[in-house]
Amino acid sequence: MEIEFEGICGFELRRYNKGVWVLTEMSTKKEKSEAFTEASEKLMNYMNGENEGNVTMEATKPQTAVVYITKDKKTPKKVYLSQFLPTSYHKNPPQPSEGTPWF
């Protein structure tokens, strides 16, 4: 995958081509670090072969979090952690063995 990036004020700005992301929901009832660890492990297990076909895939970057907040704008309603799927699996990604993660 070709990743374009440039340095701006000490940060990298990256542009990714269209792709497929695998994601899982993070618990909003647990501490952030614990919820992040659990979600990361689900994604890592999927990438390490816990999927239909037992396909092991190269770990990719980035991982991103998407947060949907409640109307009070203070409480997370839903939080998802996602990881870019290697391009060789975009057309036919291995299905998860246990319901999550999903695409």
CSV table of C-alpha atoms in Angstrom, one decimal:
chain,number,residue,atom,x,y,z
A,1,MET,CA,0.0,0.0,0.0
A,2,GLU,CA,1.3,3.4,-0.9
A,3,ILE,CA,1.0,5.8,2.0
A,4,GLU,CA,1.5,9.5,1.4
A,5,PHE,CA,2.5,11.6,4.3
A,6,GLU,CA,4.1,15.0,5.0
A,7,GLY,CA,5.4,16.7,8.1
A,8,ILE,CA,3.4,19.7,9.3
A,9,CYS,CA,4.3,21.5,12.5
A,10,GLY,CA,6.0,18.4,13.9
A,11,PHE,CA,3.1,16.0,13.0
A,12,GLU,CA,2.7,13.6,10.2
A,13,LEU,CA,-0.4,14.1,8.0
A,14,ARG,CA,-1.1,10.8,6.2
A,15,ARG,CA,-3.5,10.1,3.3
A,16,TYR,CA,-4.7,6.5,2.9
A,17,ASN,CA,-6.2,5.1,-0.3
A,18,LYS,CA,-9.6,3.4,0.0
A,19,GLY,CA,-9.4,0.3,2.1
A,20,VAL,CA,-11.0,-2.2,4.3
A,21,TRP,CA,-10.9,-1.9,8.1
A,22,VAL,CA,-11.5,-4.5,10.7
A,23,LEU,CA,-13.1,-3.2,13.9
A,24,THR,CA,-14.4,-4.1,17.2
A,25,GLU,CA,-16.4,-2.3,19.9
A,26,MET,CA,-14.7,-1.1,23.0
A,27,SER,CA,-16.5,-1.3,26.4
A,28,THR,CA,-17.6,2.0,27.7
A,29,LYS,CA,-18.1,0.5,31.2
A,30,LYS,CA,-14.4,-0.2,31.8
A,31,GLU,CA,-11.4,2.0,32.3
A,32,LYS,CA,-10.1,3.3,29.0
A,33,SER,CA,-6.8,1.5,29.2
A,34,GLU,CA,-8.5,-1.9,30.0
A,35,ALA,CA,-11.1,-1.4,27.2
A,36,PHE,CA,-8.3,-0.5,24.7
A,37,THR,CA,-6.2,-3.5,25.7
A,38,GLU,CA,-9.2,-5.9,25.3
A,39,ALA,CA,-10.1,-4.4,21.9
A,40,SER,CA,-6.5,-4.5,20.7
A,41,GLU,CA,-6.3,-8.1,21.7
A,42,LYS,CA,-9.4,-9.0,19.7
A,43,LEU,CA,-7.9,-7.3,16.6
A,44,MET,CA,-4.5,-8.9,17.2
A,45,ASN,CA,-6.1,-12.4,17.6
A,46,TYR,CA,-8.0,-11.9,14.4
A,47,MET,CA,-4.9,-10.9,12.5
A,48,ASN,CA,-3.0,-13.8,14.1
A,49,GLY,CA,-5.3,-16.4,12.7
A,50,GLU,CA,-8.4,-16.5,14.9
A,51,ASN,CA,-10.6,-16.4,11.9
A,52,GLU,CA,-12.3,-18.8,9.5
A,53,GLY,CA,-9.4,-20.5,7.6
A,54,ASN,CA,-6.9,-19.7,10.4
A,55,VAL,CA,-5.3,-17.1,8.1
A,56,THR,CA,-2.4,-15.2,9.7
A,57,MET,CA,-2.0,-11.7,8.4
A,58,GLU,CA,0.8,-9.1,8.8
A,59,ALA,CA,0.0,-6.5,11.4
A,60,THR,CA,-0.8,-3.1,9.9
A,61,LYS,CA,-0.9,0.4,11.0
A,62,PRO,CA,-2.7,2.5,11.9
A,63,GLN,CA,-5.2,1.6,14.5
A,64,THR,CA,-7.9,4.2,14.9
A,65,ALA,CA,-10.6,4.8,17.5
A,66,VAL,CA,-14.0,6.2,16.6
A,67,VAL,CA,-16.0,7.7,19.5
A,68,TYR,CA,-19.7,8.4,19.4
A,69,ILE,CA,-20.7,10.6,22.4
A,70,THR,CA,-24.1,11.2,24.1
A,71,LYS,CA,-26.0,14.4,23.7
A,72,ASP,CA,-24.3,15.8,26.8
A,73,LYS,CA,-21.1,15.6,24.8
A,74,LYS,CA,-19.3,14.2,27.8
A,75,THR,CA,-20.0,10.5,27.9
A,76,PRO,CA,-18.9,8.0,25.2
A,77,LYS,CA,-22.0,6.2,23.8
A,78,LYS,CA,-20.1,3.8,21.6
A,79,VAL,CA,-16.3,3.4,20.9
A,80,TYR,CA,-14.8,1.3,18.2
A,81,LEU,CA,-11.2,0.4,17.6
A,82,SER,CA,-10.2,-0.4,14.0
A,83,GLN,CA,-7.2,-1.6,12.1
A,84,PHE,CA,-6.4,-1.4,8.4
A,85,LEU,CA,-6.6,-4.8,6.7
A,86,PRO,CA,-3.7,-5.7,4.5
A,87,THR,CA,-4.6,-4.9,0.9
A,88,SER,CA,-4.2,-8.5,-0.3
A,89,TYR,CA,-7.3,-9.4,1.8
A,90,HIS,CA,-9.6,-6.5,0.8
A,91,LYS,CA,-11.6,-8.4,-1.8
A,92,ASN,CA,-12.0,-11.5,0.3
A,93,PRO,CA,-11.2,-10.9,4.0
A,94,PRO,CA,-11.2,-14.0,6.3
A,95,GLN,CA,-14.4,-14.0,8.3
A,96,PRO,CA,-14.1,-13.7,12.1
A,97,SER,CA,-14.5,-17.0,14.0
A,98,GLU,CA,-16.6,-15.4,16.7
A,99,GLY,CA,-18.9,-12.6,15.6
A,100,THR,CA,-16.3,-9.8,16.2
A,101,PRO,CA,-14.4,-8.1,14.9
A,102,TRP,CA,-16.2,-7.1,11.7
A,103,PHE,CA,-15.6,-5.0,8.6
